Each structure stands twice: as C-alpha cells, then as structure tokens.
Amino acid sequence: MSAIQPLDSIIIGSFILVLALSPLARGAVDVTSICIIVIFTITSFLLFLIRLTLKENQEIKLSGLELPLLSLFLLGTISSFFSIYPAQSRRELGFFFCCLLFFFIVQNLFSDRKRIYLLSLTIIITGITLSILGLFCYAISMGTPSWEASLSSTYVNRNHFAGYLELCLPLSLGMVEYITDKGKKVLLIYGIILMVISLLLSLSRGGWIGGSLSLFFMAFLAKKRGLLSRRIWIVSVVGFILFLTSVLGLNSIAERISTFENIFKDPVNFDTRVKVWKGTLEIIQKNPFSGTGIGTFAYAFPSHRPLGVTQRYLYAHNDFLHFTSEMGIFFLPLFLWLLFSALRIGINTFFKTKSRLKRGVSLGCSMGILALSIHSIFDFNLHIPANLLLFFTFLGMIGAIRK
C-alpha cells in the first residue's frame, strides 16, 4: 500500500492539473497544450498500469460505456485507412485514444467519495475562475475600443466558453445538495450565479439552448426524485424568468435574443451555416461508409464548398455532421448509443443511490453531457480539447459511481 499511495497521488495530481489548466490555456487548442495533455495522460496511464501490478486482487471497473466508446474508436481507426490525409488522421486518432485513457483512469481511480468530491470541486472552481476572469475583462474594457459585446474569458471563441460552462453548471447545481456547510453553500451559489451571468453574456445561442434545456430537464428529474417541492419548483421558474427579464435591459443580450428570428450579427450566420451543412452532406453522400478519414474535414470541404461560401472552414459547425463526414454514417448511431447509455446510467444512479454526493454528481454529469451534445448540433465544442476532456471526464465519473 505504501508504494501505491504515491502513485495515486501523482496520477490524481496530474489529472487535476490538466483539468484545471487546459481551459485556462485558451481551451488547449494549440499544439503545445495538446502535446502536454498527451504526455500527462500517457504517463498517468503507465503509472496506473504499474499500480495494477503492485496491488493484489485489483479489479478493473467496467460500466458499460466501454463498448460504445471502443466502437467509436474502431470506427475512427477504420476510417483512417481510407483517409485523404493519413498523417492528420493518425494525429486525431492519437488524441482520441488519449481521451479514452482519460475516461478509463477516471472511472477506475476516482470512485471513492473523497476523490470524486475533489474532482468535482476542481471542475467547479475552474468554471467559477473562468467566469470571474471573463467578467473582469468584460467590465474593465467597457467603453474602450477593445470592448466586445460578448464574453469569452480565456477561450478564443465565446461559444466554446459557453460550452465549458454548460458542463460545469449542472454539476455545480448537483453539488448544492451535497454541501451542508452554510458558508460553503453560499459561496457555491454565488459562483453558480457568476457562471449563469457569464453564460448569458457569452451571447452564445447554442449555449443558451443547450444550457436551458439541460437545466430544466435536471429540475424535472430533481422534482420527480422528491428533491424539489412544487413550491420551490414554481418559485425557481418564476425567479429564472424574472432574472432573464432584468438582464434583457443589456442591449447586447436583447439584440442577441432578437437574432433567433432575425440573424444578422453573427459572423457565421445561419444562412452560411446551412450552406456549410449542405456541403458537408455532399461529402457524406460521396463517402457514406468510410468517410474521408477522421480529422480530415478541413481538407475534404474545399472541393464541396457551395457557392456563396468564401471562407475556409475547418469545422462544419455541427459536430454530428462533421464526424459523420469523416467517419461514415455509422458514427451517429454509435454516438447516440454512447449518449443514451451515459444518460441511462447517470439517471439510474441518481434515482437509486442513497448517497447525496453520488446523487448530485450523477445527475450533474449526465445533464452536462446532454447540454454539450445539444450545443454541438450548432457548433464544434467536441473539437475543443479542454471541453472534450471534460466531456470524457464526466463519462468516467458516471461510470465510477455507477450504482
């Protein structure tokens, strides 16, 4: 045991560090950040294998999420054999493999109460920190030429910052029930308010849709579980409506909401996105089964770019169409299998467990995964390393606390 504890500390410390720093490093979209993530992940996995050899009767925890994940990886591997750019497909497949390792280690090493609490706390504090940094920069730049109406914090793109908050918010709300200390609960609620304000100021329509739908579904499940009385449910809904009404006094938010009907301010407007989606569908029609190879959309799209689309597109602005064009038509049913399996396991744990921590984490992670999946219909959050890692972390947490 004495040899195992230091190994556990190193692995856990590495994971906490990666999860905390990757969103701060602009979402870890640059090559250097990705390389650091890969090095930390592979090193942690090797240490985990050493741990397995040192600990007797060590069981590998399986949750049922492994099969859809491995099926997706196999599909990506097959598509790489037909890739129009094999080197890029190998790089993309390598990072996908690291995400699988991330999931596997979280599921097997973060199953006890203290570790799952530490992991949850790290994610929540990171979300609050990003919100504070974003709001601070937003406030001090007001009235200056550098001021932007939308808030993106440390991220390059406001939609991806919104995507990160969509993952953090349900988990934060789930932890409200677990934390009994009044001081800590007040701080957590204050942090949640900051994240909600930041999500609104991000002006991300996809973020608003994904976040709102997941939070309302979360409230519905909580009420069904008996955690929300009818009075609290009504007060919460009315309070949320009043809060939205009050913030709509901000011109940028009011104008952004108006774009649901009249989209004209988004650099990538709806009409252009539809054209990009049509071009992506042409790629799928030409390569229905094998795709063009994982990670090759940017190289396949130019020859299918519709008239009127002048920019170079690296992403389809719809992760499901994007991955289908690269990996073939079997991607969507496999991803839906993964999504519904994760939701089923998470919601079942929420209803069956007596642990308040597991109840909050299982529901929060499930709704976070749902929120980002909805948002991915309109954007490419699953291509942002920090967000993708957190997505796989949530899958691992759901598997770790499975009832």
mmCIF file of C-alpha atoms in Angstrom:
data_model
loop_
_atom_site.group_PDB
_atom_site.id
_atom_site.type_symbol
_atom_site.label_atom_id
_atom_site.label_comp_id
_atom_site.label_asym_id
_atom_site.label_seq_id
_atom_site.Cartn_x
_atom_site.Cartn_y
_atom_site.Cartn_z
ATOM 1 C CA MET A 1 0.000 0.000 0.000
ATOM 2 C CA SER A 2 2.868 2.376 0.762
ATOM 3 C CA ALA A 3 4.053 2.146 -2.856
ATOM 4 C CA ILE A 4 0.540 2.585 -4.267
ATOM 5 C CA GLN A 5 -0.330 5.782 -2.408
ATOM 6 C CA PRO A 6 2.442 7.908 -4.010
ATOM 7 C CA LEU A 7 1.428 6.599 -7.442
ATOM 8 C CA ASP A 8 -2.192 7.521 -6.781
ATOM 9 C CA SER A 9 -1.146 10.995 -5.638
ATOM 10 C CA ILE A 10 0.894 11.569 -8.812
ATOM 11 C CA ILE A 11 -1.887 10.371 -11.120
ATOM 12 C CA ILE A 12 -4.615 12.321 -9.322
ATOM 13 C CA GLY A 13 -2.419 15.427 -9.192
ATOM 14 C CA SER A 14 -1.725 15.164 -12.926
ATOM 15 C CA PHE A 15 -5.405 14.848 -13.770
ATOM 16 C CA ILE A 16 -6.368 17.772 -11.541
ATOM 17 C CA LEU A 17 -3.642 19.873 -13.151
ATOM 18 C CA VAL A 18 -4.721 19.035 -16.705
ATOM 19 C CA LEU A 19 -8.411 19.675 -15.995
ATOM 20 C CA ALA A 20 -7.700 22.980 -14.259
ATOM 21 C CA LEU A 21 -5.141 24.395 -16.699
ATOM 22 C CA SER A 22 -6.449 23.240 -20.101
ATOM 23 C CA PRO A 23 -9.407 25.669 -20.181
ATOM 24 C CA LEU A 24 -7.189 28.471 -18.866
ATOM 25 C CA ALA A 25 -4.807 27.837 -21.781
ATOM 26 C CA ARG A 26 -7.400 29.126 -24.292
ATOM 27 C CA GLY A 27 -9.176 25.783 -24.316
ATOM 28 C CA ALA A 28 -5.898 23.949 -25.085
ATOM 29 C CA VAL A 29 -6.390 24.449 -28.822
ATOM 30 C CA ASP A 30 -2.703 24.993 -29.626
ATOM 31 C CA VAL A 31 -0.291 22.174 -30.441
ATOM 32 C CA THR A 32 1.844 22.725 -27.323
ATOM 33 C CA SER A 33 -1.130 22.349 -24.976
ATOM 34 C CA ILE A 34 -2.300 19.215 -26.780
ATOM 35 C CA CYS A 35 1.186 17.678 -26.524
ATOM 36 C CA ILE A 36 1.311 18.415 -22.782
ATOM 37 C CA ILE A 37 -2.103 16.783 -22.303
ATOM 38 C CA VAL A 38 -0.970 13.702 -24.249
ATOM 39 C CA ILE A 39 2.269 13.407 -22.232
ATOM 40 C CA PHE A 40 0.461 13.745 -18.885
ATOM 41 C CA THR A 41 -2.236 11.255 -19.915
ATOM 42 C CA ILE A 42 0.109 8.568 -21.224
ATOM 43 C CA THR A 43 2.415 8.957 -18.215
ATOM 44 C CA SER A 44 -0.552 8.662 -15.851
ATOM 45 C CA PHE A 45 -1.751 5.542 -17.664
ATOM 46 C CA LEU A 46 1.679 3.909 -17.404
ATOM 47 C CA LEU A 47 1.746 4.705 -13.681
ATOM 48 C CA PHE A 48 -1.750 3.228 -13.412
ATOM 49 C CA LEU A 49 -0.524 0.002 -15.043
ATOM 50 C CA ILE A 50 2.347 -0.151 -12.515
ATOM 51 C CA ARG A 51 -0.229 0.379 -9.776
ATOM 52 C CA LEU A 52 -2.212 -2.602 -11.084
ATOM 53 C CA THR A 53 0.832 -4.867 -10.841
ATOM 54 C CA LEU A 54 1.611 -3.720 -7.282
ATOM 55 C CA LYS A 55 -1.889 -4.068 -5.871
ATOM 56 C CA GLU A 56 -3.181 -7.601 -5.391
ATOM 57 C CA ASN A 57 -6.691 -8.534 -6.479
ATOM 58 C CA GLN A 58 -7.133 -5.212 -8.225
ATOM 59 C CA GLU A 59 -10.353 -5.268 -10.230
ATOM 60 C CA ILE A 60 -10.874 -3.244 -13.383
ATOM 61 C CA LYS A 61 -14.118 -1.297 -13.097
ATOM 62 C CA LEU A 62 -16.387 -1.551 -16.131
ATOM 63 C CA SER A 63 -19.557 0.474 -16.526
ATOM 64 C CA GLY A 64 -20.985 -0.448 -19.913
ATOM 65 C CA LEU A 65 -19.739 2.737 -21.578
ATOM 66 C CA GLU A 66 -16.595 0.999 -22.803
ATOM 67 C CA LEU A 67 -18.298 -0.805 -25.696
ATOM 68 C CA PRO A 68 -19.759 2.292 -27.444
ATOM 69 C CA LEU A 69 -16.514 4.199 -26.823
ATOM 70 C CA LEU A 70 -14.358 1.406 -28.249
ATOM 71 C CA SER A 71 -16.775 1.062 -31.174
ATOM 72 C CA LEU A 72 -16.318 4.755 -31.966
ATOM 73 C CA PHE A 73 -12.546 4.356 -31.726
ATOM 74 C CA LEU A 74 -12.670 1.325 -34.019
ATOM 75 C CA LEU A 75 -14.780 3.297 -36.495
ATOM 76 C CA GLY A 76 -12.226 6.110 -36.418
ATOM 77 C CA THR A 77 -9.424 3.598 -36.964
ATOM 78 C CA ILE A 78 -11.194 2.058 -39.962
ATOM 79 C CA SER A 79 -11.838 5.495 -41.460
ATOM 80 C CA SER A 80 -8.127 6.326 -41.135
ATOM 81 C CA PHE A 81 -7.316 3.516 -43.605
ATOM 82 C CA PHE A 82 -9.377 5.379 -46.231
ATOM 83 C CA SER A 83 -8.153 8.819 -45.189
ATOM 84 C CA ILE A 84 -7.399 11.507 -47.738
ATOM 85 C CA TYR A 85 -4.725 12.756 -45.318
ATOM 86 C CA PRO A 86 -3.406 9.764 -43.305
ATOM 87 C CA ALA A 87 -0.948 11.747 -41.154
ATOM 88 C CA GLN A 88 -3.703 14.049 -39.880
ATOM 89 C CA SER A 89 -5.975 11.067 -39.214
ATOM 90 C CA ARG A 90 -3.259 9.395 -37.144
ATOM 91 C CA ARG A 91 -2.821 12.556 -35.062
ATOM 92 C CA GLU A 92 -6.560 12.879 -34.494
ATOM 93 C CA LEU A 93 -6.871 9.198 -33.647
ATOM 94 C CA GLY A 94 -3.991 9.525 -31.179
ATOM 95 C CA PHE A 95 -5.751 12.278 -29.260
ATOM 96 C CA PHE A 96 -8.985 10.279 -29.295
ATOM 97 C CA PHE A 97 -7.043 7.378 -27.768
ATOM 98 C CA CYS A 98 -5.739 9.707 -25.025
ATOM 99 C CA CYS A 99 -9.319 10.731 -24.251
ATOM 100 C CA LEU A 100 -10.220 7.035 -23.893
ATOM 101 C CA LEU A 101 -7.326 6.608 -21.446
ATOM 102 C CA PHE A 102 -8.550 9.670 -19.557
ATOM 103 C CA PHE A 103 -12.014 8.128 -19.269
ATOM 104 C CA PHE A 104 -10.609 4.758 -18.180
ATOM 105 C CA ILE A 105 -8.419 6.211 -15.411
ATOM 106 C CA VAL A 106 -11.171 8.484 -14.066
ATOM 107 C CA GLN A 107 -13.596 5.562 -13.963
ATOM 108 C CA ASN A 108 -11.140 3.337 -12.080
ATOM 109 C CA LEU A 109 -9.292 5.778 -9.845
ATOM 110 C CA PHE A 110 -11.944 8.322 -8.837
ATOM 111 C CA SER A 111 -14.642 6.035 -7.471
ATOM 112 C CA ASP A 112 -14.384 6.775 -3.732
ATOM 113 C CA ARG A 113 -16.117 9.725 -2.059
ATOM 114 C CA LYS A 114 -13.053 11.891 -1.359
ATOM 115 C CA ARG A 115 -11.658 11.618 -4.873
ATOM 116 C CA ILE A 116 -14.941 12.202 -6.665
ATOM 117 C CA TYR A 117 -15.520 15.230 -4.430
ATOM 118 C CA LEU A 118 -12.020 16.563 -5.190
ATOM 119 C CA LEU A 119 -12.533 16.097 -8.915
ATOM 120 C CA SER A 120 -15.948 17.790 -8.826
ATOM 121 C CA LEU A 121 -14.599 20.670 -6.770
ATOM 122 C CA THR A 122 -11.728 21.197 -9.226
ATOM 123 C CA ILE A 123 -14.120 21.400 -12.171
ATOM 124 C CA ILE A 124 -16.471 23.791 -10.380
ATOM 125 C CA ILE A 125 -13.673 26.088 -9.153
ATOM 126 C CA THR A 126 -12.244 26.173 -12.687
ATOM 127 C CA GLY A 127 -15.638 27.177 -14.097
ATOM 128 C CA ILE A 128 -16.031 29.922 -11.489
ATOM 129 C CA THR A 129 -12.456 31.148 -12.081
ATOM 130 C CA LEU A 130 -13.070 31.377 -15.827
ATOM 131 C CA SER A 131 -16.268 33.328 -15.164
ATOM 132 C CA ILE A 132 -14.535 35.780 -12.810
ATOM 133 C CA LEU A 133 -11.695 36.339 -15.307
ATOM 134 C CA GLY A 134 -14.173 36.829 -18.142
ATOM 135 C CA LEU A 135 -16.391 39.236 -16.197
ATOM 136 C CA PHE A 136 -13.362 41.213 -15.005
ATOM 137 C CA CYS A 137 -12.019 41.651 -18.548
ATOM 138 C CA TYR A 138 -15.516 42.442 -19.795
ATOM 139 C CA ALA A 139 -16.016 45.141 -17.148
ATOM 140 C CA ILE A 140 -12.642 46.898 -17.442
ATOM 141 C CA SER A 141 -12.810 47.034 -21.247
ATOM 142 C CA MET A 142 -16.259 48.662 -21.339
ATOM 143 C CA GLY A 143 -16.163 51.998 -23.151
ATOM 144 C CA THR A 144 -12.800 51.239 -24.760
ATOM 145 C CA PRO A 145 -12.082 50.355 -28.420
ATOM 146 C CA SER A 146 -11.113 46.809 -27.337
ATOM 147 C CA TRP A 147 -14.508 46.100 -25.740
ATOM 148 C CA GLU A 148 -16.536 43.283 -27.264
ATOM 149 C CA ALA A 149 -20.228 42.734 -26.640
ATOM 150 C CA SER A 150 -19.714 39.022 -25.996
ATOM 151 C CA LEU A 151 -17.735 37.380 -23.208
ATOM 152 C CA SER A 152 -15.269 34.589 -23.996
ATOM 153 C CA SER A 153 -12.973 34.635 -20.926
ATOM 154 C CA THR A 154 -9.749 32.723 -21.706
ATOM 155 C CA TYR A 155 -11.268 30.978 -24.738
ATOM 156 C CA VAL A 156 -10.728 32.043 -28.323
ATOM 157 C CA ASN A 157 -14.414 31.643 -29.115
ATOM 158 C CA ARG A 158 -17.342 32.637 -26.891
ATOM 159 C CA ASN A 159 -19.336 29.568 -27.988
ATOM 160 C CA HIS A 160 -16.670 27.264 -26.589
ATOM 161 C CA PHE A 161 -16.514 29.183 -23.325
ATOM 162 C CA ALA A 162 -20.284 28.741 -23.149
ATOM 163 C CA GLY A 163 -19.779 25.035 -23.841
ATOM 164 C CA TYR A 164 -17.454 24.703 -20.863
ATOM 165 C CA LEU A 165 -19.957 26.475 -18.600
ATOM 166 C CA GLU A 166 -22.730 24.168 -19.845
ATOM 167 C CA LEU A 167 -20.722 21.269 -18.460
ATOM 168 C CA CYS A 168 -19.901 22.997 -15.158
ATOM 169 C CA LEU A 169 -23.307 24.425 -14.261
ATOM 170 C CA PRO A 170 -25.309 21.180 -13.840
ATOM 171 C CA LEU A 171 -22.513 19.646 -11.751
ATOM 172 C CA SER A 172 -22.384 22.779 -9.590
ATOM 173 C CA LEU A 173 -26.137 22.645 -9.029
ATOM 174 C CA GLY A 174 -25.892 18.942 -8.206
ATOM 175 C CA MET A 175 -23.271 19.699 -5.543
ATOM 176 C CA VAL A 176 -25.566 22.233 -3.824
ATOM 177 C CA GLU A 177 -27.479 19.370 -2.234
ATOM 178 C CA TYR A 178 -24.318 17.618 -1.022
ATOM 179 C CA ILE A 179 -22.621 20.593 0.647
ATOM 180 C CA THR A 180 -24.184 21.177 4.064
ATOM 181 C CA ASP A 181 -21.854 23.877 5.393
ATOM 182 C CA LYS A 182 -23.801 27.158 5.032
ATOM 183 C CA GLY A 183 -20.734 29.245 4.238
ATOM 184 C CA LYS A 184 -19.548 26.883 1.501
ATOM 185 C CA LYS A 185 -23.063 26.592 0.100
ATOM 186 C CA VAL A 186 -23.406 30.385 -0.134
ATOM 187 C CA LEU A 187 -20.064 30.598 -1.956
ATOM 188 C CA LEU A 188 -21.129 27.833 -4.337
ATOM 189 C CA ILE A 189 -24.446 29.531 -5.099
ATOM 190 C CA TYR A 190 -22.617 32.814 -5.681
ATOM 191 C CA GLY A 191 -20.281 31.007 -8.088
ATOM 192 C CA ILE A 192 -23.260 29.495 -9.910
ATOM 193 C CA ILE A 193 -24.767 32.973 -10.335
ATOM 194 C CA LEU A 194 -21.478 34.213 -11.804
ATOM 195 C CA MET A 195 -21.428 31.300 -14.258
ATOM 196 C CA VAL A 196 -25.048 31.938 -15.293
ATOM 197 C CA ILE A 197 -24.294 35.636 -15.900
ATOM 198 C CA SER A 198 -21.179 34.687 -17.882
ATOM 199 C CA LEU A 199 -23.167 32.204 -19.970
ATOM 200 C CA LEU A 200 -25.712 34.929 -20.760
ATOM 201 C CA LEU A 201 -23.018 37.460 -21.638
ATOM 202 C CA SER A 202 -21.277 34.951 -23.903
ATOM 203 C CA LEU A 203 -24.166 35.644 -26.310
ATOM 204 C CA SER A 204 -23.963 32.046 -27.467
ATOM 205 C CA ARG A 205 -27.360 30.983 -28.786
ATOM 206 C CA GLY A 206 -26.305 27.331 -28.839
ATOM 207 C CA GLY A 207 -25.050 27.683 -25.267
ATOM 208 C CA TRP A 208 -28.348 29.202 -24.155
ATOM 209 C CA ILE A 209 -30.361 26.435 -25.808
ATOM 210 C CA GLY A 210 -28.212 23.557 -24.533
ATOM 211 C CA GLY A 211 -27.861 25.027 -21.039
ATOM 212 C CA SER A 212 -31.551 25.887 -20.645
ATOM 213 C CA LEU A 213 -32.861 22.524 -21.874
ATOM 214 C CA SER A 214 -30.468 20.534 -19.689
ATOM 215 C CA LEU A 215 -31.173 22.629 -16.566
ATOM 216 C CA PHE A 216 -34.945 22.360 -16.996
ATOM 217 C CA PHE A 217 -34.649 18.593 -17.510
ATOM 218 C CA MET A 218 -32.421 18.469 -14.426
ATOM 219 C CA ALA A 219 -35.050 20.346 -12.396
ATOM 220 C CA PHE A 220 -37.748 17.974 -13.689
ATOM 221 C CA LEU A 221 -35.767 14.908 -12.572
ATOM 222 C CA ALA A 222 -34.991 16.500 -9.210
ATOM 223 C CA LYS A 223 -38.683 17.175 -8.662
ATOM 224 C CA LYS A 224 -39.547 13.619 -9.662
ATOM 225 C CA ARG A 225 -36.965 12.351 -7.162
ATOM 226 C CA GLY A 226 -38.637 14.446 -4.456
ATOM 227 C CA LEU A 227 -35.746 16.884 -4.079
ATOM 228 C CA LEU A 228 -37.787 19.867 -5.263
ATOM 229 C CA SER A 229 -41.160 20.662 -3.776
ATOM 230 C CA ARG A 230 -43.849 22.076 -6.025
ATOM 231 C CA ARG A 231 -43.495 25.452 -4.333
ATOM 232 C CA ILE A 232 -39.722 25.585 -4.867
ATOM 233 C CA TRP A 233 -40.191 24.450 -8.469
ATOM 234 C CA ILE A 234 -42.664 27.272 -9.202
ATOM 235 C CA VAL A 235 -40.527 29.859 -7.387
ATOM 236 C CA SER A 236 -37.428 28.705 -9.308
ATOM 237 C CA VAL A 237 -39.153 29.006 -12.691
ATOM 238 C CA VAL A 238 -40.656 32.426 -11.868
ATOM 239 C CA GLY A 239 -37.333 33.622 -10.448
ATOM 240 C CA PHE A 240 -35.481 32.484 -13.574
ATOM 241 C CA ILE A 241 -37.969 34.312 -15.804
ATOM 242 C CA LEU A 242 -37.669 37.490 -13.698
ATOM 243 C CA PHE A 243 -33.885 37.224 -13.800
ATOM 244 C CA LEU A 244 -33.918 36.914 -17.596
ATOM 245 C CA THR A 245 -36.311 39.846 -17.835
ATOM 246 C CA SER A 246 -33.998 42.017 -15.733
ATOM 247 C CA VAL A 247 -30.839 41.222 -17.697
ATOM 248 C CA LEU A 248 -32.568 41.835 -21.018
ATOM 249 C CA GLY A 249 -32.037 45.502 -20.301
ATOM 250 C CA LEU A 250 -28.498 44.926 -21.558
ATOM 251 C CA ASN A 251 -28.543 45.872 -25.242
ATOM 252 C CA SER A 252 -26.142 43.163 -26.339
ATOM 253 C CA ILE A 253 -28.261 40.375 -24.841
ATOM 254 C CA ALA A 254 -31.514 41.876 -26.110
ATOM 255 C CA GLU A 255 -30.091 42.198 -29.618
ATOM 256 C CA ARG A 256 -28.694 38.667 -29.500
ATOM 257 C CA ILE A 257 -32.036 37.199 -28.494
ATOM 258 C CA SER A 258 -33.630 39.061 -31.393
ATOM 259 C CA THR A 259 -31.354 37.103 -33.737
ATOM 260 C CA PHE A 260 -33.317 33.933 -33.028
ATOM 261 C CA GLU A 261 -35.767 35.417 -35.535
ATOM 262 C CA ASN A 262 -33.525 37.795 -37.407
ATOM 263 C CA ILE A 263 -29.984 36.506 -37.573
ATOM 264 C CA PHE A 264 -27.681 39.176 -38.925
ATOM 265 C CA LYS A 265 -24.920 39.863 -36.411
ATOM 266 C CA ASP A 266 -23.193 36.507 -36.205
ATOM 267 C CA PRO A 267 -20.020 36.312 -38.335
ATOM 268 C CA VAL A 268 -21.059 32.774 -39.177
ATOM 269 C CA ASN A 269 -24.774 33.449 -39.758
ATOM 270 C CA PHE A 270 -27.452 30.812 -40.066
ATOM 271 C CA ASP A 271 -27.717 31.038 -43.857
ATOM 272 C CA THR A 272 -23.980 30.411 -44.235
ATOM 273 C CA ARG A 273 -24.105 27.531 -41.769
ATOM 274 C CA VAL A 274 -26.883 25.892 -43.763
ATOM 275 C CA LYS A 275 -24.720 26.140 -46.877
ATOM 276 C CA VAL A 276 -21.779 24.607 -44.997
ATOM 277 C CA TRP A 277 -24.040 21.796 -43.790
ATOM 278 C CA LYS A 278 -25.168 21.164 -47.386
ATOM 279 C CA GLY A 279 -21.543 20.915 -48.468
ATOM 280 C CA THR A 280 -20.889 18.508 -45.601
ATOM 281 C CA LEU A 281 -23.842 16.371 -46.677
ATOM 282 C CA GLU A 282 -22.296 16.162 -50.143
ATOM 283 C CA ILE A 283 -19.113 14.780 -48.566
ATOM 284 C CA ILE A 284 -21.214 12.202 -46.692
ATOM 285 C CA GLN A 285 -23.069 11.206 -49.872
ATOM 286 C CA LYS A 286 -19.751 10.691 -51.677
ATOM 287 C CA ASN A 287 -18.150 8.720 -48.800
ATOM 288 C CA PRO A 288 -21.089 7.231 -46.876
ATOM 289 C CA PHE A 289 -19.431 4.257 -45.192
ATOM 290 C CA SER A 290 -15.748 5.029 -44.744
ATOM 291 C CA GLY A 291 -15.860 8.813 -44.575
ATOM 292 C CA THR A 292 -12.861 10.875 -45.644
ATOM 293 C CA GLY A 293 -10.855 9.874 -42.574
ATOM 294 C CA ILE A 294 -11.004 11.177 -39.022
ATOM 295 C CA GLY A 295 -9.586 14.696 -38.763
ATOM 296 C CA THR A 296 -9.768 15.473 -42.494
ATOM 297 C CA PHE A 297 -12.840 17.712 -42.843
ATOM 298 C CA ALA A 298 -10.752 20.842 -43.491
ATOM 299 C CA TYR A 299 -9.111 19.080 -46.451
ATOM 300 C CA ALA A 300 -12.274 17.499 -47.865
ATOM 301 C CA PHE A 301 -14.595 20.512 -47.650
ATOM 302 C CA PRO A 302 -12.991 22.896 -50.211
ATOM 303 C CA SER A 303 -13.949 20.662 -53.163
ATOM 304 C CA HIS A 304 -17.558 20.577 -51.879
ATOM 305 C CA ARG A 305 -17.837 24.219 -50.833
ATOM 306 C CA PRO A 306 -21.174 25.665 -52.060
ATOM 307 C CA LEU A 307 -21.468 28.938 -53.936
ATOM 308 C CA GLY A 308 -21.592 31.919 -51.615
ATOM 309 C CA VAL A 309 -19.248 30.369 -49.041
ATOM 310 C CA THR A 310 -15.952 32.204 -49.428
ATOM 311 C CA GLN A 311 -14.217 31.465 -46.126
ATOM 312 C CA ARG A 312 -12.098 28.420 -45.381
ATOM 313 C CA TYR A 313 -13.925 26.162 -42.938
ATOM 314 C CA LEU A 314 -12.015 23.880 -40.600
ATOM 315 C CA TYR A 315 -15.232 22.627 -38.959
ATOM 316 C CA ALA A 316 -18.797 22.008 -40.129
ATOM 317 C CA HIS A 317 -20.316 23.919 -37.174
ATOM 318 C CA ASN A 318 -22.273 20.771 -36.433
ATOM 319 C CA ASP A 319 -20.214 18.074 -34.734
ATOM 320 C CA PHE A 320 -22.555 15.280 -35.800
ATOM 321 C CA LEU A 321 -22.373 16.147 -39.493
ATOM 322 C CA HIS A 322 -18.649 16.842 -39.146
ATOM 323 C CA PHE A 323 -17.777 13.459 -37.631
ATOM 324 C CA THR A 324 -20.151 11.645 -39.982
ATOM 325 C CA SER A 325 -18.366 13.145 -42.992
ATOM 326 C CA GLU A 326 -15.042 11.936 -41.580
ATOM 327 C CA MET A 327 -16.033 8.542 -40.129
ATOM 328 C CA GLY A 328 -19.079 7.487 -42.142
ATOM 329 C CA ILE A 329 -22.764 7.073 -41.436
ATOM 330 C CA PHE A 330 -22.230 4.642 -38.553
ATOM 331 C CA PHE A 331 -20.876 7.462 -36.389
ATOM 332 C CA LEU A 332 -24.282 8.901 -35.465
ATOM 333 C CA PRO A 333 -25.902 5.667 -34.157
ATOM 334 C CA LEU A 334 -22.718 4.849 -32.210
ATOM 335 C CA PHE A 335 -22.573 8.303 -30.634
ATOM 336 C CA LEU A 336 -26.277 8.153 -29.762
ATOM 337 C CA TRP A 337 -25.638 4.749 -28.199
ATOM 338 C CA LEU A 338 -22.921 6.321 -26.059
ATOM 339 C CA LEU A 339 -25.078 9.325 -25.166
ATOM 340 C CA PHE A 340 -28.168 7.347 -24.163
ATOM 341 C CA SER A 341 -26.046 4.797 -22.260
ATOM 342 C CA ALA A 342 -24.431 7.593 -20.250
ATOM 343 C CA LEU A 343 -27.790 9.247 -19.555
ATOM 344 C CA ARG A 344 -29.369 5.931 -18.572
ATOM 345 C CA ILE A 345 -26.563 5.013 -16.170
ATOM 346 C CA GLY A 346 -26.391 8.514 -14.686
ATOM 347 C CA ILE A 347 -30.142 8.890 -14.190
ATOM 348 C CA ASN A 348 -30.485 5.351 -12.785
ATOM 349 C CA THR A 349 -27.735 6.109 -10.262
ATOM 350 C CA PHE A 350 -29.464 9.367 -9.364
ATOM 351 C CA PHE A 351 -32.728 7.579 -8.544
ATOM 352 C CA LYS A 352 -31.237 4.508 -6.841
ATOM 353 C CA THR A 353 -28.331 5.777 -4.734
ATOM 354 C CA LYS A 354 -28.753 6.981 -1.153
ATOM 355 C CA SER A 355 -25.510 8.976 -1.267
ATOM 356 C CA ARG A 356 -26.125 12.703 -1.675
ATOM 357 C CA LEU A 357 -22.734 13.137 -3.351
ATOM 358 C CA LYS A 358 -23.340 10.399 -5.919
ATOM 359 C CA ARG A 359 -26.842 11.729 -6.492
ATOM 360 C CA GLY A 360 -25.586 15.222 -7.278
ATOM 361 C CA VAL A 361 -22.611 14.109 -9.361
ATOM 362 C CA SER A 362 -24.513 11.529 -11.421
ATOM 363 C CA LEU A 363 -27.282 13.994 -12.304
ATOM 364 C CA GLY A 364 -24.895 16.891 -12.860
ATOM 365 C CA CYS A 365 -22.566 14.933 -15.153
ATOM 366 C CA SER A 366 -25.483 13.460 -17.122
ATOM 367 C CA MET A 367 -27.052 16.859 -17.729
ATOM 368 C CA GLY A 368 -23.693 18.405 -18.595
ATOM 369 C CA ILE A 369 -23.141 15.751 -21.264
ATOM 370 C CA LEU A 370 -26.661 16.343 -22.585
ATOM 371 C CA ALA A 371 -26.139 20.126 -22.706
ATOM 372 C CA LEU A 372 -22.901 19.913 -24.686
ATOM 373 C CA SER A 373 -24.406 17.344 -27.062
ATOM 374 C CA ILE A 374 -27.318 19.686 -27.812
ATOM 375 C CA HIS A 375 -24.957 22.621 -28.316
ATOM 376 C CA SER A 376 -22.846 20.508 -30.678
ATOM 377 C CA ILE A 377 -25.731 20.495 -33.159
ATOM 378 C CA PHE A 378 -24.873 24.145 -33.847
ATOM 379 C CA ASP A 379 -21.149 24.272 -33.136
ATOM 380 C CA PHE A 380 -17.897 22.291 -32.764
ATOM 381 C CA ASN A 381 -17.381 22.067 -28.992
ATOM 382 C CA LEU A 382 -16.306 18.426 -29.269
ATOM 383 C CA HIS A 383 -13.254 19.630 -31.207
ATOM 384 C CA ILE A 384 -12.028 21.846 -28.359
ATOM 385 C CA PRO A 385 -9.552 19.752 -26.311
ATOM 386 C CA ALA A 386 -10.441 21.241 -22.892
ATOM 387 C CA ASN A 387 -14.166 20.695 -23.462
ATOM 388 C CA LEU A 388 -13.684 17.238 -24.954
ATOM 389 C CA LEU A 389 -11.526 16.172 -21.992
ATOM 390 C CA LEU A 390 -14.180 17.363 -19.560
ATOM 391 C CA PHE A 391 -16.819 15.515 -21.599
ATOM 392 C CA PHE A 392 -14.804 12.264 -21.258
ATOM 393 C CA THR A 393 -14.158 13.043 -17.578
ATOM 394 C CA PHE A 394 -17.918 13.244 -16.991
ATOM 395 C CA LEU A 395 -18.347 9.894 -18.743
ATOM 396 C CA GLY A 396 -15.692 8.449 -16.426
ATOM 397 C CA MET A 397 -17.343 9.954 -13.328
ATOM 398 C CA ILE A 398 -20.705 8.476 -14.317
ATOM 399 C CA GLY A 399 -19.039 5.082 -14.731
ATOM 400 C CA ALA A 400 -17.069 5.422 -11.478
ATOM 401 C CA ILE A 401 -20.149 5.979 -9.285
ATOM 402 C CA ARG A 402 -22.486 3.667 -11.166
ATOM 403 C CA LYS A 403 -24.985 2.118 -8.766
#
